[in-house]
PDB file of C-alpha atoms and ligand atoms in Angstrom:
ATOM      1  CA  MET X 165       2.238 -65.615  24.952  1.00  0.00           C
ATOM      2  CA  GLY X 166      -1.134 -63.932  23.884  1.00  0.00           C
ATOM      3  CA  ALA X 167      -4.463 -65.125  23.648  1.00  0.00           C
ATOM      4  CA  VAL X 168      -7.201 -63.828  21.097  1.00  0.00           C
ATOM      5  CA  SER X 169     -10.844 -64.512  19.941  1.00  0.00           C
ATOM      6  CA  ASP X 170      -9.846 -64.405  16.196  1.00  0.00           C
ATOM      7  CA  PRO X 171      -7.159 -65.721  14.396  1.00  0.00           C
ATOM      8  CA  GLY X 172      -7.055 -62.474  12.585  1.00  0.00           C
ATOM      9  CA  LYS X 173      -5.760 -60.528  15.460  1.00  0.00           C
ATOM     10  CA  ALA X 174      -2.668 -62.869  16.036  1.00  0.00           C
ATOM     11  CA  ALA X 175      -0.322 -60.834  13.995  1.00  0.00           C
ATOM     12  CA  PHE X 176      -1.269 -57.828  15.569  1.00  0.00           C
ATOM     13  CA  VAL X 177      -0.627 -59.258  19.045  1.00  0.00           C
ATOM     14  CA  ARG X 178       2.954 -60.784  17.683  1.00  0.00           C
ATOM     15  CA  GLY X 179       4.041 -57.332  16.693  1.00  0.00           C
ATOM     16  CA  LEU X 180       3.436 -56.069  20.193  1.00  0.00           C
ATOM     17  CA  GLY X 181       6.117 -58.664  21.095  1.00  0.00           C
ATOM     18  CA  ALA X 182       4.517 -61.937  22.029  1.00  0.00           C
ATOM     19  CA  ASP X 183       6.407 -65.141  21.273  1.00  0.00           C
ATOM     20  CA  ASP X 184       3.475 -66.850  20.515  1.00  0.00           C
ATOM     21  CA  VAL X 185      -0.369 -66.377  19.913  1.00  0.00           C
ATOM     22  CA  ILE X 186      -3.339 -68.905  20.347  1.00  0.00           C
ATOM     23  CA  THR X 187      -7.092 -68.461  19.863  1.00  0.00           C
ATOM     24  CA  TYR X 188      -9.225 -69.038  22.961  1.00  0.00           C
ATOM     25  CA  ASP X 189     -11.153 -71.812  21.300  1.00  0.00           C
ATOM     26  CA  ARG X 190      -7.945 -74.028  20.989  1.00  0.00           C
ATOM     27  CA  GLN X 191      -8.269 -77.305  23.131  1.00  0.00           C
ATOM     28  CA  ASP X 192      -4.412 -77.262  23.789  1.00  0.00           C
ATOM     29  CA  TRP X 193      -3.038 -73.875  24.972  1.00  0.00           C
ATOM     30  CA  GLY X 194       0.720 -75.525  24.617  1.00  0.00           C
ATOM     31  CA  GLU X 195       3.248 -75.608  26.914  1.00  0.00           C
ATOM     32  CA  PRO X 196       1.846 -74.741  30.661  1.00  0.00           C
ATOM     33  CA  VAL X 197       2.913 -71.034  31.831  1.00  0.00           C
ATOM     34  CA  ASP X 198       3.902 -69.599  35.001  1.00  0.00           C
ATOM     35  CA  TYR X 199       1.961 -66.749  35.007  1.00  0.00           C
ATOM     36  CA  VAL X 200      -1.441 -65.801  33.425  1.00  0.00           C
ATOM     37  CA  LEU X 201      -2.685 -62.122  33.245  1.00  0.00           C
ATOM     38  CA  ASP X 202      -6.275 -62.325  32.523  1.00  0.00           C
ATOM     39  CA  ALA X 203      -8.229 -59.620  31.096  1.00  0.00           C
ATOM     40  CA  VAL X 204     -11.031 -61.599  29.719  1.00  0.00           C
ATOM     41  CA  GLY X 205     -12.425 -63.968  32.529  1.00  0.00           C
ATOM     42  CA  GLY X 206     -15.988 -65.603  32.257  1.00  0.00           C
ATOM     43  CA  ASP X 207     -15.877 -68.886  30.631  1.00  0.00           C
ATOM     44  CA  LEU X 208     -12.306 -68.510  29.660  1.00  0.00           C
ATOM     45  CA  LEU X 209     -11.350 -68.571  33.416  1.00  0.00           C
ATOM     46  CA  PRO X 210     -11.258 -72.336  34.032  1.00  0.00           C
ATOM     47  CA  SER X 211      -9.062 -73.011  30.848  1.00  0.00           C
ATOM     48  CA  ALA X 212      -6.714 -70.264  31.806  1.00  0.00           C
ATOM     49  CA  VAL X 213      -6.088 -72.029  35.271  1.00  0.00           C
ATOM     50  CA  THR X 214      -5.750 -75.324  33.378  1.00  0.00           C
ATOM     51  CA  ALA X 215      -3.224 -73.266  31.078  1.00  0.00           C
ATOM     52  CA  LEU X 216      -0.830 -72.606  34.196  1.00  0.00           C
ATOM     53  CA  ALA X 217       2.259 -74.711  35.470  1.00  0.00           C
ATOM     54  CA  PRO X 218       2.336 -76.091  39.084  1.00  0.00           C
ATOM     55  CA  HIS X 219       2.764 -73.121  41.152  1.00  0.00           C
ATOM     56  CA  GLY X 220       1.765 -70.892  38.474  1.00  0.00           C
ATOM     57  CA  ARG X 221      -0.156 -67.572  39.239  1.00  0.00           C
ATOM     58  CA  LEU X 222      -3.157 -66.046  37.246  1.00  0.00           C
ATOM     59  CA  VAL X 223      -3.634 -62.405  37.771  1.00  0.00           C
ATOM     60  CA  ALA X 224      -7.487 -61.935  37.508  1.00  0.00           C
ATOM     61  CA  TYR X 225      -8.492 -57.942  36.640  1.00  0.00           C
ATOM     62  CA  SER X 226     -11.130 -58.310  33.996  1.00  0.00           C
ATOM     63  CA  SER X 227     -14.528 -57.411  34.803  1.00  0.00           C
ATOM     64  CA  GLY X 228     -15.841 -60.752  32.851  1.00  0.00           C
ATOM     65  CA  GLY X 229     -16.331 -62.843  36.067  1.00  0.00           C
ATOM     66  CA  GLY X 230     -15.920 -66.540  35.863  1.00  0.00           C
ATOM     67  CA  THR X 231     -15.788 -69.156  38.370  1.00  0.00           C
ATOM     68  CA  VAL X 232     -12.424 -71.001  39.630  1.00  0.00           C
ATOM     69  CA  ALA X 233     -12.724 -74.536  41.225  1.00  0.00           C
ATOM     70  CA  ALA X 234     -10.724 -74.661  44.409  1.00  0.00           C
ATOM     71  CA  TYR X 235      -9.958 -78.113  43.328  1.00  0.00           C
ATOM     72  CA  ASP X 236      -8.189 -77.098  40.235  1.00  0.00           C
ATOM     73  CA  LEU X 237      -6.091 -74.757  41.894  1.00  0.00           C
ATOM     74  CA  LEU X 238      -5.045 -77.178  44.998  1.00  0.00           C
ATOM     75  CA  VAL X 239      -3.793 -80.156  42.380  1.00  0.00           C
ATOM     76  CA  GLY X 240      -1.337 -77.687  41.082  1.00  0.00           C
ATOM     77  CA  ALA X 241      -0.805 -75.607  44.080  1.00  0.00           C
ATOM     78  CA  LYS X 242      -1.769 -72.754  41.806  1.00  0.00           C
ATOM     79  CA  SER X 243      -2.713 -69.330  42.902  1.00  0.00           C
ATOM     80  CA  VAL X 244      -5.379 -66.977  41.580  1.00  0.00           C
ATOM     81  CA  ILE X 245      -5.059 -63.094  42.373  1.00  0.00           C
ATOM     82  CA  GLY X 246      -7.474 -60.325  42.098  1.00  0.00           C
ATOM     83  CA  PHE X 247      -6.180 -57.053  41.177  1.00  0.00           C
ATOM     84  CA  GLN X 248      -8.180 -53.647  41.247  1.00  0.00           C
ATOM     85  CA  MET X 249      -6.163 -50.278  40.068  1.00  0.00           C
ATOM     86  CA  ALA X 250      -9.034 -48.316  41.792  1.00  0.00           C
ATOM     87  CA  LEU X 251      -8.614 -49.835  44.975  1.00  0.00           C
ATOM     88  CA  ILE X 252      -4.803 -49.147  45.286  1.00  0.00           C
ATOM     89  CA  ALA X 253      -5.525 -45.812  44.016  1.00  0.00           C
ATOM     90  CA  ARG X 254      -7.702 -45.113  46.890  1.00  0.00           C
ATOM     91  CA  GLY X 255      -5.678 -47.093  49.631  1.00  0.00           C
ATOM     92  CA  ARG X 256      -1.788 -47.150  48.540  1.00  0.00           C
ATOM     93  CA  PRO X 257      -1.908 -43.740  46.939  1.00  0.00           C
ATOM     94  CA  GLU X 258       1.851 -43.307  47.213  1.00  0.00           C
ATOM     95  CA  LEU X 259       2.278 -46.491  45.223  1.00  0.00           C
ATOM     96  CA  TYR X 260      -0.263 -45.623  42.651  1.00  0.00           C
ATOM     97  CA  GLU X 261       1.684 -42.242  42.058  1.00  0.00           C
ATOM     98  CA  ALA X 262       4.823 -43.988  41.984  1.00  0.00           C
ATOM     99  CA  TRP X 263       3.424 -46.519  38.921  1.00  0.00           C
ATOM    100  CA  ARG X 264       1.659 -43.489  37.273  1.00  0.00           C
ATOM    101  CA  ARG X 265       4.810 -41.536  36.985  1.00  0.00           C
ATOM    102  CA  GLU X 266       6.645 -44.558  35.757  1.00  0.00           C
ATOM    103  CA  VAL X 267       4.152 -45.141  33.055  1.00  0.00           C
ATOM    104  CA  TRP X 268       4.174 -41.574  32.211  1.00  0.00           C
ATOM    105  CA  ARG X 269       7.888 -41.577  32.091  1.00  0.00           C
ATOM    106  CA  LEU X 270       8.067 -44.510  29.917  1.00  0.00           C
ATOM    107  CA  TYR X 271       5.402 -43.189  27.520  1.00  0.00           C
ATOM    108  CA  GLU X 272       7.559 -39.770  27.176  1.00  0.00           C
ATOM    109  CA  ALA X 273      10.601 -41.669  26.450  1.00  0.00           C
ATOM    110  CA  GLY X 274       8.821 -43.582  23.642  1.00  0.00           C
ATOM    111  CA  GLU X 275       9.347 -47.271  25.479  1.00  0.00           C
ATOM    112  CA  LEU X 276       5.450 -47.464  25.849  1.00  0.00           C
ATOM    113  CA  ARG X 277       3.580 -47.016  22.775  1.00  0.00           C
ATOM    114  CA  PRO X 278      -0.497 -47.222  23.319  1.00  0.00           C
ATOM    115  CA  ALA X 279      -2.178 -49.440  20.268  1.00  0.00           C
ATOM    116  CA  VAL X 280      -5.177 -46.893  19.504  1.00  0.00           C
ATOM    117  CA  HIS X 281      -7.961 -48.569  17.064  1.00  0.00           C
ATOM    118  CA  ALA X 282     -10.124 -45.548  16.694  1.00  0.00           C
ATOM    119  CA  GLN X 283     -10.837 -42.506  18.647  1.00  0.00           C
ATOM    120  CA  PHE X 284     -14.460 -40.974  18.987  1.00  0.00           C
ATOM    121  CA  ALA X 285     -15.720 -37.524  20.232  1.00  0.00           C
ATOM    122  CA  LEU X 286     -17.667 -37.864  23.805  1.00  0.00           C
ATOM    123  CA  GLU X 287     -20.873 -37.385  22.011  1.00  0.00           C
ATOM    124  CA  ASP X 288     -20.343 -40.289  19.768  1.00  0.00           C
ATOM    125  CA  ALA X 289     -19.889 -42.854  22.851  1.00  0.00           C
ATOM    126  CA  ALA X 290     -22.320 -45.299  21.282  1.00  0.00           C
ATOM    127  CA  LEU X 291     -20.207 -45.860  18.081  1.00  0.00           C
ATOM    128  CA  ALA X 292     -17.210 -46.517  20.128  1.00  0.00           C
ATOM    129  CA  HIS X 293     -19.222 -49.092  22.258  1.00  0.00           C
ATOM    130  CA  ALA X 294     -20.624 -50.521  18.849  1.00  0.00           C
ATOM    131  CA  ALA X 295     -17.241 -50.613  17.871  1.00  0.00           C
ATOM    132  CA  ILE X 296     -15.878 -52.569  20.843  1.00  0.00           C
ATOM    133  CA  GLU X 297     -19.070 -54.958  20.691  1.00  0.00           C
ATOM    134  CA  GLU X 298     -18.153 -55.747  17.154  1.00  0.00           C
ATOM    135  CA  ARG X 299     -15.036 -57.136  18.557  1.00  0.00           C
ATOM    136  CA  SER X 300     -13.057 -55.964  15.440  1.00  0.00           C
ATOM    137  CA  ASN X 301     -10.786 -53.451  17.495  1.00  0.00           C
ATOM    138  CA  LEU X 302      -7.146 -53.995  17.420  1.00  0.00           C
ATOM    139  CA  GLY X 303      -5.865 -51.875  20.467  1.00  0.00           C
ATOM    140  CA  LYS X 304      -7.792 -49.337  22.289  1.00  0.00           C
ATOM    141  CA  VAL X 305     -10.772 -47.412  21.500  1.00  0.00           C
ATOM    142  CA  VAL X 306     -10.651 -43.895  22.749  1.00  0.00           C
ATOM    143  CA  LEU X 307     -13.142 -41.350  23.669  1.00  0.00           C
ATOM    144  CA  VAL X 308     -11.987 -37.606  23.640  1.00  0.00           C
ATOM    145  CA  PRO X 309     -14.065 -35.305  25.865  1.00  0.00           C
TER     146      PRO X 309
HETATM  147  N1  LIG C  67      -9.028 -54.345  37.588  1.00  0.00           N
HETATM  148  C1  LIG C  67      -8.587 -53.197  36.921  1.00  0.00           C
HETATM  149  O1  LIG C  67      -8.020 -52.372  37.874  1.00  0.00           O
HETATM  150  C2  LIG C  67      -9.002 -52.861  35.875  1.00  0.00           C
HETATM  151  C3  LIG C  67      -8.808 -51.423  35.346  1.00  0.00           C
HETATM  152  C4  LIG C  67      -8.825 -51.339  33.707  1.00  0.00           C
HETATM  153  C5  LIG C  67      -9.625 -52.237  33.142  1.00  0.00           C
HETATM  154  N2  LIG C  67     -10.052 -53.727  33.696  1.00  0.00           N
HETATM  155  C6  LIG C  67     -10.698 -54.443  33.116  1.00  0.00           C
HETATM  156  O2  LIG C  67      -9.896 -55.141  32.144  1.00  0.00           O
HETATM  157  C7  LIG C  67     -10.473 -55.652  30.945  1.00  0.00           C
HETATM  158  C8  LIG C  67      -9.773 -55.356  29.770  1.00  0.00           C
HETATM  159  O3  LIG C  67      -9.745 -53.997  29.695  1.00  0.00           O
HETATM  160  P1  LIG C  67      -9.315 -53.242  28.186  1.00  0.00           P
HETATM  161  O4  LIG C  67      -9.079 -51.880  28.556  1.00  0.00           O
HETATM  162  O5  LIG C  67      -8.036 -53.570  27.876  1.00  0.00           O
HETATM  163  O6  LIG C  67     -10.290 -53.384  27.630  1.00  0.00           O
HETATM  164  P2  LIG C  67     -10.509 -53.485  25.635  1.00  0.00           P
HETATM  165  O7  LIG C  67      -9.190 -52.711  25.247  1.00  0.00           O
HETATM  166  O8  LIG C  67     -11.769 -53.042  25.626  1.00  0.00           O
HETATM  167  O9  LIG C  67     -10.581 -54.877  25.413  1.00  0.00           O
HETATM  168  C9  LIG C  67      -9.480 -55.816  25.164  1.00  0.00           C
HETATM  169  C10 LIG C  67      -9.655 -56.976  24.501  1.00  0.00           C
HETATM  170  O10 LIG C  67     -10.479 -57.861  25.225  1.00  0.00           O
HETATM  171  C11 LIG C  67     -11.306 -58.870  24.515  1.00  0.00           C
HETATM  172  N3  LIG C  67     -12.583 -59.069  24.817  1.00  0.00           N
HETATM  173  C12 LIG C  67     -12.974 -60.190  25.517  1.00  0.00           C
HETATM  174  N4  LIG C  67     -14.227 -60.237  25.608  1.00  0.00           N
HETATM  175  C13 LIG C  67     -14.619 -59.267  25.110  1.00  0.00           C
HETATM  176  C14 LIG C  67     -15.986 -58.905  24.952  1.00  0.00           C
HETATM  177  N5  LIG C  67     -17.234 -59.628  25.470  1.00  0.00           N
HETATM  178  N6  LIG C  67     -16.288 -57.720  24.447  1.00  0.00           N
HETATM  179  C15 LIG C  67     -15.357 -56.849  23.577  1.00  0.00           C
HETATM  180  N7  LIG C  67     -14.198 -57.191  23.867  1.00  0.00           N
HETATM  181  C16 LIG C  67     -13.928 -58.540  24.643  1.00  0.00           C
HETATM  182  C17 LIG C  67     -10.938 -58.222  23.035  1.00  0.00           C
HETATM  183  O11 LIG C  67     -10.090 -59.102  22.408  1.00  0.00           O
HETATM  184  P3  LIG C  67     -10.652 -60.480  21.400  1.00  0.00           P
HETATM  185  O12 LIG C  67     -11.550 -60.006  20.545  1.00  0.00           O
HETATM  186  O13 LIG C  67      -9.377 -61.113  21.035  1.00  0.00           O
HETATM  187  O14 LIG C  67     -11.142 -61.358  22.638  1.00  0.00           O
HETATM  188  C18 LIG C  67     -10.481 -56.904  23.623  1.00  0.00           C
HETATM  189  O15 LIG C  67     -10.043 -56.512  22.033  1.00  0.00           O
HETATM  190  C19 LIG C  67     -11.596 -55.266  31.240  1.00  0.00           C
HETATM  191  O16 LIG C  67     -12.724 -56.289  31.629  1.00  0.00           O
HETATM  192  C20 LIG C  67     -11.867 -54.037  32.111  1.00  0.00           C
HETATM  193  O17 LIG C  67     -12.872 -53.998  32.627  1.00  0.00           O
HETATM  194  C21 LIG C  67      -9.462 -53.627  34.971  1.00  0.00           C
END
């Protein structure tokens, strides 16, 4: 299941393979889930923890922050795990390198197809920021050095 800010983005996320898509503002996020990969955080973090089934895990990797109440974890024996790629690249370079090679292999085999919304020259970085802030992008906003 995917989650989006705007119902207009739901078809795009379904097209990427999600079985179901909800908007963040929905009160009921449906059947509890075993895993949440949280790329948004902030005010959405408590709702995402609520969406977890007992023993479920949430991987927090956004820069959006947010606060988790320990009691909300206790009642369902849920876990929240932080993930930072840069830390792994520095501390476990062999692991990072193995992932990098695998991702590149999948890309070259056509199994990973990045969704690119728009590309901007580096000197137009302000336009790229504006595109992200507008919140209309479907996929990546890419800067080309
Ligand atoms: N931990 C790590 O190792 C690591 C590595 C890379 C990136 N990150 C973090 O992971 C997150 C996602 O990165 P990304 O490259 O996937 O970002 P992205 O492509 O720029 O954005 C992904 C989606 O985030 C949603 N979003 C939620 N709040 C937003 C806001 N305030 N402004 C703009 N978009 C917002 C938007 O979808 P909706 O409109 O549907 O909400 C957007 O399409 C970021 O916080 C980034 O800093 C972490």
